[in-house]
Amino acid sequence: MYQPRAWTYVAVLAVCLCWSSLQAGVQHQVITDPAEVAVLKAIKKSLIDPNKNLSNWNQGDPCTANWTGVWCFDRSLDDGYLHVQELRLANMNLLGTLSPDLGRLSCMITLDFMWNNISGSIPKEIGNIASLELLLLSGNQLSGPLPEELGNLRNLDRIQIDENQISGPLPKSFANLDKTKHFHMNNNSISGQIPPELSRLPNLVHLFLDNNNLSGYLPPEFSELPNLLILELDNNNFYGTKIPASYGNMSKLLKLSLRNCNLQGPVPDLSRIPKLQYLDLSGNQLNGSISLGKLSDEITTINLSNNTLTGSIPINFSGLPQLQRLSIANNSLSGSVPAILWNDTTLNATERLILELQNNKLTEISGSTEIPQNVTVWLQGNPICLNGNLDNFCGSEIGDENDSESSTNSSASCPSQACPPPFENLPVVCFCAVPLLIKYRLKSPGFSDFHPYKSTFEEYLTSSLDLNLGQLDIASYVWENGPRLSMSLKLFPAYVAANANNSHFFDMSEVQRILGEFTSWKIPDKDLFGPYDLLQITLLDPYIGGAFQNLILRFMFVFGSDLMLI
Ligand SMILES: *[C@@H]1O[C@H](CO)[C@@H](O)[C@H](O)[C@H]1NC(C)=O
Ligand SMILES: *[C@@H]1O[C@H](CO)[C@@H](O)[C@H](O)[C@H]1NC(C)=O
Ligand SMILES: *[C@@H]1O[C@H](CO)[C@@H](O)[C@H](O)[C@H]1NC(C)=O
Ligand SMILES: *[C@@H]1O[C@H](CO)[C@@H](O)[C@H](O)[C@H]1NC(C)=O
Ligand SMILES: *[C@@H]1O[C@H](CO)[C@@H](O)[C@H](O)[C@H]1NC(C)=O
Ligand SMILES: *[C@@H]1O[C@H](CO)[C@@H](O)[C@H](O)[C@H]1NC(C)=O
Ligand SMILES: *[C@@H]1O[C@H](CO)[C@@H](O)[C@H](O)[C@H]1NC(C)=O
Ligand SMILES: *[C@@H]1O[C@H](CO)[C@@H](O)[C@H](O)[C@H]1NC(C)=O
Ligand SMILES: *[C@@H]1O[C@H](CO)[C@@H](O)[C@H](O)[C@H]1NC(C)=O
Ligand SMILES: *[C@@H]1O[C@H](CO)[C@@H](O)[C@H](O)[C@H]1NC(C)=O
Ligand SMILES: *[C@@H]1O[C@H](CO)[C@@H](O)[C@H](O)[C@H]1NC(C)=O
Ligand SMILES: CC(=O)N[C@H]1CO[C@H](CO)[C@@H](O)[C@@H]1O
């Protein structure tokens, strides 16, 4: 492979030139604040680093040498020193604990330790980092309570502590986080009542507290959150309390998920929520008849299954243009099934509609028993199925509707020899290039069937990243519990058919730019797709793999694209 080496050589040369001209023009060498150097050493000391990813954390100066994962402001502050801006230490298999000294990195913007195996508690000293905007600790083994002091982080935009073992209550002080938009705290053991004070948060957009040990009741005051789009509280225990009727007043809500929360009482009327996309109230003890007004035209998914609902199926469940799945199985609904649920649907080839009505007390179908193409109706477990001639409706549900996919490798249709690894053919063109591999997860999508929205998603992601549509390949996708939609993405360098000199690689500033968009959460959220989890980034040779490339990455960050002009 001649080209990657040649490229590396040129780039290394460029770094050296740039470095020496920089030194020539500068009076004295700028260094990292010695107090912060000491902090970094303390952080390393309290971690265990089995892969030795931090082995260069004892060589030279953190900001000017190449300490892995340490990103600094590109010029010194008034005190004459360089300061740490970001710690990006995701996916390094780190063990050990977080040093309380972290709190002394006083200019830091991003703290990212996601997807390691760090244990111990979250140091309360992190609450001292007034500048902190992103606190990212998802996917570790952190335990103990959430420190009250985190409520002092007045610049915090995002807190992600999901998938840890945090216990104890949600601090009331979090009501002071008035810039915070994203609270991801699912899959911990957080307990106690949700503080009603959180309803004061003016910028709260996404609240994930599902899969915890919360109790008490749902605060009716949450209806006052002016910007709330997603509320997920699945798998907590609210001990037979009700869903507040005020939730019907949440004017911006897109998704309400209260599955398996031990809630009782009626299904509240949510018909005044203008853009509600996704409603899951399944697995509770909701009772009475479903007296809903007509839900939003945007609704894709309604799940009221596994409750104790009675009465008949409301006619309001028909005429919902985006509906993909209506599940009211495992209740005590009676009377007839109105054929209007399926007889006026117009589905295109990628869309389908699934109606799950099993295990109720339904006795007849009123109207046509012709089911249109791409509509599935499940009725088994109802008295209606004792009538022997409804095979279309009364068969048993089989797992053929698994909405997952692995793309067929396009290289199969490419002539002669395949590309040698790490090269791969572009999604639609026979041209070998080295992709960036990204494990990405839609944390709370506004649909239950991805198929019809796949191309919209591809357009959204590529345009957000300023790439062409042909640069993205969704290699595979699969639904996980939640439901969350996990995907393996491949991003390829741009290819222009008329151009004879298409590159087989991204240049490093482009790699840095694209990864920066993901890791700094600059990709704007879109209602339908919701927020994302960044699970893993894999940089293949030639993007990384040697000391020099690591060095180049660092300089690219410091000097931006200027370097490429040399
Ligand atoms: C950490 O080190 C391991 C082993 O050298 C390597 O495979 C992995 O890519 C490194 N992780 C990161 C995030 O750099
Ligand atoms: C880290 O945790 C993961 C998942 O819990 C586990 O598979 C892995 O073995 C752990 N690694 C180490 C080094 O303990
Ligand atoms: C969260 O917890 C639920 C319930 O234990 C589990 O099914 C789910 O897989 C967990 N999700 C993650 C992302 O760990
Ligand atoms: C959940 O909270 C209850 C008290 O509300 C406590 O008794 C129980 O041990 C907690 N369970 C877990 C798994 O933390
Ligand atoms: C919903 O809002 C309307 C108008 O602001 C108000 O009159 C009504 O009481 C609210 N409903 C609930 C249940 O809070
Ligand atoms: C509906 O809820 C039930 C019970 O919680 C669950 O098993 C099922 O997967 C849900 N269906 C959808 C489409 O989310
Ligand atoms: C619903 O359940 C509650 C609590 O068990 C009960 O008080 C109420 O009467 C029930 N409502 C209906 C309509 O059955
Ligand atoms: C829903 O109810 C059915 C029938 O009672 C039961 O088999 C199923 O396990 C329940 N699903 C959930 C997610 O609780
Ligand atoms: C659909 O079924 C309803 C009865 O449920 C009936 O009134 C209506 O005319 C039917 N529409 C069509 C297009 O067949
Ligand atoms: C919808 O029906 C058409 C025609 O039978 C079929 O080609 C298509 O695969 C179906 N779409 C889905 C999502 O099932
Ligand atoms: C099918 O419907 C979906 C969802 O409404 C839409 O995004 C998609 O563009 C449609 N596809 C075609 C081929 O019309
Ligand atoms: C891991 C890594 O890239 N280490 C390099 C950092 O830079 C020094 C020189 O400043 C090299 O010696 C290391 O190999």
XYZ file of C-alpha atoms in Angstrom, residues 12-468:
457
model
C 4.893 14.289 9.123
C 7.171 16.580 7.213
C 4.487 19.227 7.311
C 4.145 18.878 11.073
C 7.858 19.366 11.568
C 7.997 22.444 9.372
C 5.050 23.905 11.103
C 6.495 23.146 14.493
C 9.851 24.774 13.806
C 8.345 27.905 12.292
C 6.107 28.168 15.286
C 9.013 27.902 17.688
C 10.970 30.485 15.726
C 8.157 32.986 16.002
C 7.508 32.526 19.706
C 9.606 34.155 22.410
C 9.381 31.455 25.034
C 7.737 28.075 24.969
C 4.211 28.098 26.314
C 3.479 25.240 28.699
C 0.538 23.715 30.499
C -0.446 25.177 33.850
C 1.738 23.154 36.268
C -1.215 22.726 38.641
C -3.166 21.030 35.851
C -0.204 18.812 34.991
C -0.236 17.632 38.593
C -3.980 17.003 38.342
C -3.559 14.903 35.219
C -0.939 12.818 36.995
C -3.295 12.316 39.920
C -6.094 11.286 37.548
C -3.880 8.708 35.929
C -2.726 7.446 39.287
C -6.258 6.618 40.394
C -7.061 4.826 37.124
C -5.963 1.381 36.032
C -4.994 1.314 32.380
C -4.633 -2.320 31.275
C -4.154 -1.443 27.582
C -1.645 1.276 28.381
C -3.634 3.809 26.376
C -2.289 6.502 28.710
C 1.319 5.365 28.543
C 2.437 8.714 27.163
C 1.059 10.609 30.157
C 4.542 10.983 31.582
C 6.358 12.326 28.570
C 6.797 16.047 28.207
C 4.092 18.632 28.532
C 0.435 17.495 28.276
C -0.711 20.254 25.935
C 2.329 20.542 23.686
C 3.467 16.917 23.614
C 0.891 14.336 22.625
C -0.877 13.106 25.740
C -3.660 10.811 24.621
C -7.143 12.211 25.147
C -5.980 15.564 26.501
C -7.157 18.535 24.447
C -6.129 22.053 25.329
C -7.127 25.571 24.402
C -4.924 26.570 21.495
C -3.499 29.629 23.197
C -2.518 30.537 26.684
C -4.926 32.351 28.943
C -4.112 35.569 30.823
C -2.026 33.623 33.307
C 0.397 32.752 30.504
C -0.337 29.008 30.622
C -2.120 26.537 28.416
C -5.186 24.894 29.994
C -6.969 21.613 29.550
C -10.212 22.047 27.619
C -11.312 18.459 27.143
C -10.535 15.022 28.479
C -11.702 12.480 25.928
C -11.031 9.063 27.376
C -13.937 6.994 26.095
C -13.572 3.286 25.270
C -10.136 2.651 26.726
C -11.043 -0.186 29.045
C -10.009 1.952 32.015
C -10.612 0.640 35.525
C -10.011 2.240 38.911
C -11.685 5.410 40.147
C -12.153 9.070 39.260
C -9.762 11.294 41.184
C -11.354 14.125 43.192
C -8.538 16.275 41.759
C -10.567 16.425 38.525
C -12.351 19.371 40.124
C -9.195 21.440 39.718
C -9.239 21.371 35.904
C -11.003 24.655 36.213
C -11.313 25.625 32.540
C -12.557 22.307 31.296
C -15.503 22.131 28.868
C -15.818 18.381 28.210
C -15.218 15.472 30.550
C -15.660 12.188 28.684
C -14.974 8.832 30.355
C -17.767 6.913 28.613
C -17.749 3.121 28.075
C -14.933 2.179 30.424
C -15.124 0.113 33.606
C -14.465 2.845 36.139
C -15.899 2.215 39.604
C -16.203 4.202 42.826
C -18.355 7.277 43.143
C -18.664 10.476 41.130
C -16.384 12.974 42.927
C -18.344 15.906 44.302
C -15.421 18.137 43.267
C -16.597 17.930 39.645
C -19.188 20.457 40.818
C -16.362 23.027 41.009
C -15.707 23.055 37.271
C -17.886 26.066 36.528
C -17.083 26.007 32.804
C -18.110 22.367 32.290
C -20.598 21.847 29.453
C -20.501 18.095 28.794
C -20.296 15.584 31.661
C -20.124 12.182 29.995
C -19.779 9.138 32.245
C -22.148 6.654 30.569
C -21.371 2.967 30.643
C -19.110 2.496 33.646
C -19.539 0.901 37.051
C -19.871 4.105 39.024
C -21.856 3.715 42.229
C -22.865 5.746 45.240
C -25.102 8.799 45.164
C -25.187 11.761 42.808
C -23.368 14.648 44.518
C -25.521 17.694 45.346
C -22.599 19.791 44.104
C -23.265 18.879 40.475
C -26.162 21.326 40.774
C -23.529 24.106 40.719
C -22.618 23.425 37.096
C -24.380 26.444 35.689
C -22.941 25.971 32.193
C -23.750 22.296 31.882
C -25.510 21.435 28.634
C -25.573 17.655 28.995
C -25.218 15.135 31.817
C -24.890 11.485 30.794
C -24.470 9.048 33.632
C -26.635 6.276 32.172
C -25.683 2.603 32.476
C -23.875 2.806 35.821
C -24.865 1.701 39.322
C -25.658 5.088 40.808
C -27.977 4.881 43.816
C -29.614 7.335 46.178
C -31.996 10.144 45.275
C -31.961 12.740 42.520
C -30.579 15.874 44.203
C -33.004 18.800 44.381
C -30.036 20.993 43.463
C -30.347 19.727 39.895
C -33.208 22.223 39.604
C -30.454 24.862 39.347
C -29.039 23.429 36.121
C -30.844 25.977 34.099
C -28.786 25.563 30.936
C -28.982 21.783 30.885
C -30.899 20.351 27.964
C -30.118 16.662 28.235
C -30.433 14.459 31.303
C -29.482 10.857 30.525
C -29.637 8.900 33.786
C -31.316 5.666 32.742
C -30.175 2.205 33.856
C -28.953 3.012 37.349
C -30.504 2.430 40.795
C -31.606 5.976 41.503
C -34.351 5.890 44.134
C -36.879 8.061 45.907
C -39.341 10.616 44.613
C -38.589 12.632 41.461
C -38.112 16.176 42.817
C -41.020 18.324 41.542
C -38.485 21.187 41.575
C -37.036 19.811 38.337
C -40.118 21.226 36.614
C -38.417 24.635 36.843
C -35.717 23.650 34.352
C -36.240 26.048 31.470
C -34.129 24.236 28.901
C -34.759 20.599 29.704
C -35.396 18.772 26.425
C -34.732 15.088 27.110
C -35.281 13.407 30.458
C -34.224 9.755 30.651
C -34.761 8.152 34.032
C -35.977 4.770 32.841
C -34.720 1.566 34.463
C -34.081 3.006 37.920
C -35.691 2.481 41.310
C -37.741 5.668 41.493
C -40.906 5.683 43.581
C -43.428 8.163 44.927
C -45.584 9.746 42.243
C -45.187 11.477 38.888
C -44.939 15.219 39.505
C -47.941 16.953 37.860
C -45.716 20.058 37.682
C -43.736 18.471 34.837
C -46.424 19.773 32.501
C -44.860 23.199 33.101
C -41.511 22.229 31.553
C -41.604 24.533 28.551
C -39.235 22.629 26.270
C -39.623 18.984 27.198
C -39.624 16.709 24.147
C -38.972 13.265 25.591
C -39.948 11.838 28.977
C -38.888 8.225 29.595
C -39.500 6.667 32.976
C -40.013 2.997 32.105
C -39.346 0.345 34.728
C -39.695 2.358 37.911
C -42.310 1.796 40.602
C -44.815 4.534 41.331
C -46.937 2.325 43.596
C -50.364 2.575 42.031
C -50.403 6.346 41.573
C -51.966 8.029 38.542
C -50.621 9.628 35.402
C -51.320 13.320 36.017
C -54.060 14.700 33.769
C -51.865 17.787 33.348
C -49.514 15.771 31.101
C -52.114 16.333 28.401
C -50.967 19.966 28.476
C -47.336 19.302 27.513
C -47.278 21.362 24.391
C -43.982 20.214 22.873
C -43.879 16.583 23.914
C -42.880 14.058 21.226
C -42.564 10.948 23.332
C -44.030 9.725 26.585
C -42.844 6.357 27.818
C -44.103 5.110 31.177
C -43.939 1.380 30.562
C -44.028 -0.948 33.527
C -44.242 1.724 36.231
C -47.072 0.280 38.351
C -49.410 3.131 37.463
C -53.190 2.957 37.981
C -56.197 4.985 36.964
C -57.300 6.176 33.543
C -55.331 6.768 30.357
C -55.073 10.568 30.331
C -56.334 12.497 27.326
C -53.223 13.369 25.336
C -55.042 14.560 22.231
C -54.074 18.186 22.758
C -50.357 17.430 22.408
C -49.857 18.622 18.845
C -46.785 16.601 17.838
C -46.892 13.473 19.969
C -45.117 10.701 18.037
C -44.723 7.877 20.478
C -46.814 6.770 23.427
C -45.999 3.760 25.580
C -48.107 3.257 28.706
C -47.940 -0.533 28.576
C -47.437 -2.893 31.486
C -49.294 -0.845 34.113
C -52.705 -1.302 35.753
C -54.466 1.457 33.852
C -58.211 0.843 33.966
C -61.531 2.139 32.732
C -62.369 2.641 29.093
C -60.045 4.393 26.651
C -61.744 7.743 26.168
C -59.043 9.449 24.190
C -59.572 12.338 21.854
C -57.866 11.895 18.512
C -54.100 11.752 18.944
C -51.669 13.834 16.901
C -51.309 13.161 13.180
C -47.617 12.524 13.871
C -48.238 9.494 16.067
C -46.338 6.390 14.901
C -46.653 4.112 17.913
C -49.332 3.591 20.544
C -48.701 0.924 23.159
C -51.373 0.409 25.791
C -50.899 -3.330 26.056
C -50.735 -5.242 29.332
C -53.112 -3.046 31.313
C -56.645 -3.715 32.625
C -58.532 -1.524 30.165
C -62.218 -2.227 29.502
C -64.869 -0.913 27.114
C -64.565 -0.882 23.349
C -61.821 0.051 20.891
C -62.101 3.792 20.239
C -62.787 4.840 16.670
C -60.167 7.561 17.275
C -57.437 5.013 16.624
C -58.288 5.205 12.914
C -57.201 7.843 10.424
C -53.770 8.353 11.986
C -51.628 8.828 8.869
C -48.199 7.900 10.298
C -49.320 5.013 12.501
C -46.984 2.004 12.364
C -48.070 0.054 15.390
C -51.077 0.037 17.666
C -50.812 -2.368 20.560
C -53.728 -2.825 22.916
C -53.137 -6.508 23.525
C -53.592 -8.141 26.940
C -56.443 -5.983 28.253
C -60.164 -6.635 28.742
C -61.491 -4.726 25.754
C -64.844 -5.939 24.478
C -67.332 -5.360 21.678
C -66.441 -5.250 18.003
C -63.274 -4.443 16.089
C -63.979 -1.546 13.692
C -62.667 -2.362 10.217
C -61.954 1.316 9.773
C -58.710 0.642 11.668
C -57.368 -0.873 8.453
C -59.782 -0.275 5.607
C -58.712 3.286 4.749
C -54.956 2.969 5.081
C -52.692 3.956 2.200
C -49.260 2.523 2.784
C -46.329 2.818 0.409
C -43.998 -0.106 -0.216
C -41.715 0.672 2.733
C -44.505 1.259 5.250
C -46.537 -1.216 7.224
C -49.124 -1.166 9.966
C -49.318 -3.713 12.773
C -52.419 -3.898 14.965
C -51.907 -6.019 18.095
C -55.296 -6.749 19.666
C -54.650 -10.193 21.164
C -55.981 -11.501 24.452
C -58.990 -9.247 24.902
C -62.732 -9.973 24.911
C -63.469 -8.862 21.370
C -66.400 -10.676 19.802
C -66.766 -9.508 16.188
C -65.412 -7.436 13.309
C -67.627 -4.626 12.091
C -66.974 -4.076 8.403
C -64.689 -5.637 5.853
C -62.466 -8.564 6.767
C -60.208 -7.853 3.792
C -56.844 -6.760 5.133
C -54.925 -4.421 2.802
C -51.351 -5.107 1.779
C -48.742 -4.437 4.474
C -51.307 -4.387 7.269
C -51.168 -7.113 9.916
C -53.923 -7.656 12.481
C -53.471 -9.988 15.446
C -56.602 -11.107 17.216
C -55.808 -14.470 18.771
C -56.944 -14.965 22.322
C -60.268 -13.204 21.678
C -63.704 -14.912 21.601
C -63.883 -13.817 17.970
C -61.314 -16.484 17.077
C -63.652 -19.289 18.172
C -65.355 -18.516 14.871
C -63.286 -20.778 12.622
C -62.932 -18.709 9.437
C -60.705 -15.819 10.437
C -57.280 -17.313 9.759
C -55.943 -13.944 8.598
C -56.547 -12.532 12.030
C -56.225 -15.449 14.371
C -52.899 -17.023 13.440
C -50.184 -16.913 16.039
C -47.719 -14.077 15.908
C -44.397 -15.181 14.520
C -41.132 -13.303 14.716
C -40.943 -12.534 11.000
C -41.290 -8.835 11.527
C -37.869 -8.297 13.002
C -36.982 -4.832 11.798
C -33.237 -5.294 11.504
C -30.886 -5.426 8.581
C -27.333 -6.047 7.488
C -26.438 -4.410 4.210
C -25.343 -6.832 1.531
C -21.731 -6.043 0.819
C -21.734 -3.985 -2.351
C -18.296 -5.332 -3.282
C -20.017 -8.583 -4.252
C -21.292 -6.805 -7.339
C -17.958 -5.119 -8.051
C -15.749 -6.600 -10.767
C -12.660 -8.739 -10.239
C -10.737 -8.550 -7.011
C -12.264 -7.143 -3.841
C -10.569 -4.270 -2.051
C -7.792 -5.420 0.318
C -8.553 -4.601 3.964
C -8.805 -2.001 5.391
C -10.139 -0.773 2.032
C -13.782 -1.337 1.143
C -15.974 -0.461 -1.764
C -18.143 2.613 -1.391
C -21.851 1.870 -0.838
C -22.890 2.333 -4.469
C -19.639 2.729 -6.421
C -16.880 0.228 -7.060
C -14.107 2.321 -5.588
C -11.839 1.212 -2.751
C -11.498 3.556 0.205
C -10.868 3.348 3.944
C -14.021 4.095 5.983
C -14.436 5.506 9.474
C -16.370 2.998 11.596
C -18.880 4.353 14.070
C -21.161 2.494 16.457
C -24.133 4.740 16.901
C -27.438 4.295 18.689
C -30.681 6.200 18.409
C -31.606 6.356 22.029
C -35.270 7.134 21.722
C -36.487 7.208 18.138
C -39.997 8.463 17.403
C -41.010 5.335 15.483
C -41.133 1.572 15.902
C -40.306 0.619 12.297
C -37.158 2.117 10.779
C -37.637 0.900 7.233
C -39.746 3.820 5.930
C -37.463 6.385 7.550
C -34.108 4.934 6.609
C -33.492 7.209 3.658
C -34.688 10.257 5.611
C -32.191 9.290 8.281
C -29.367 8.979 5.764
C -30.151 12.435 4.416
C -30.369 13.897 7.907
C -27.063 12.463 9.087
C -25.053 13.219 5.954
C -26.344 16.768 5.657
C -25.691 17.378 9.370
C -22.114 16.179 8.877
C -21.738 18.092 5.623
C -21.128 14.891 3.650
C -22.651 13.564 0.431
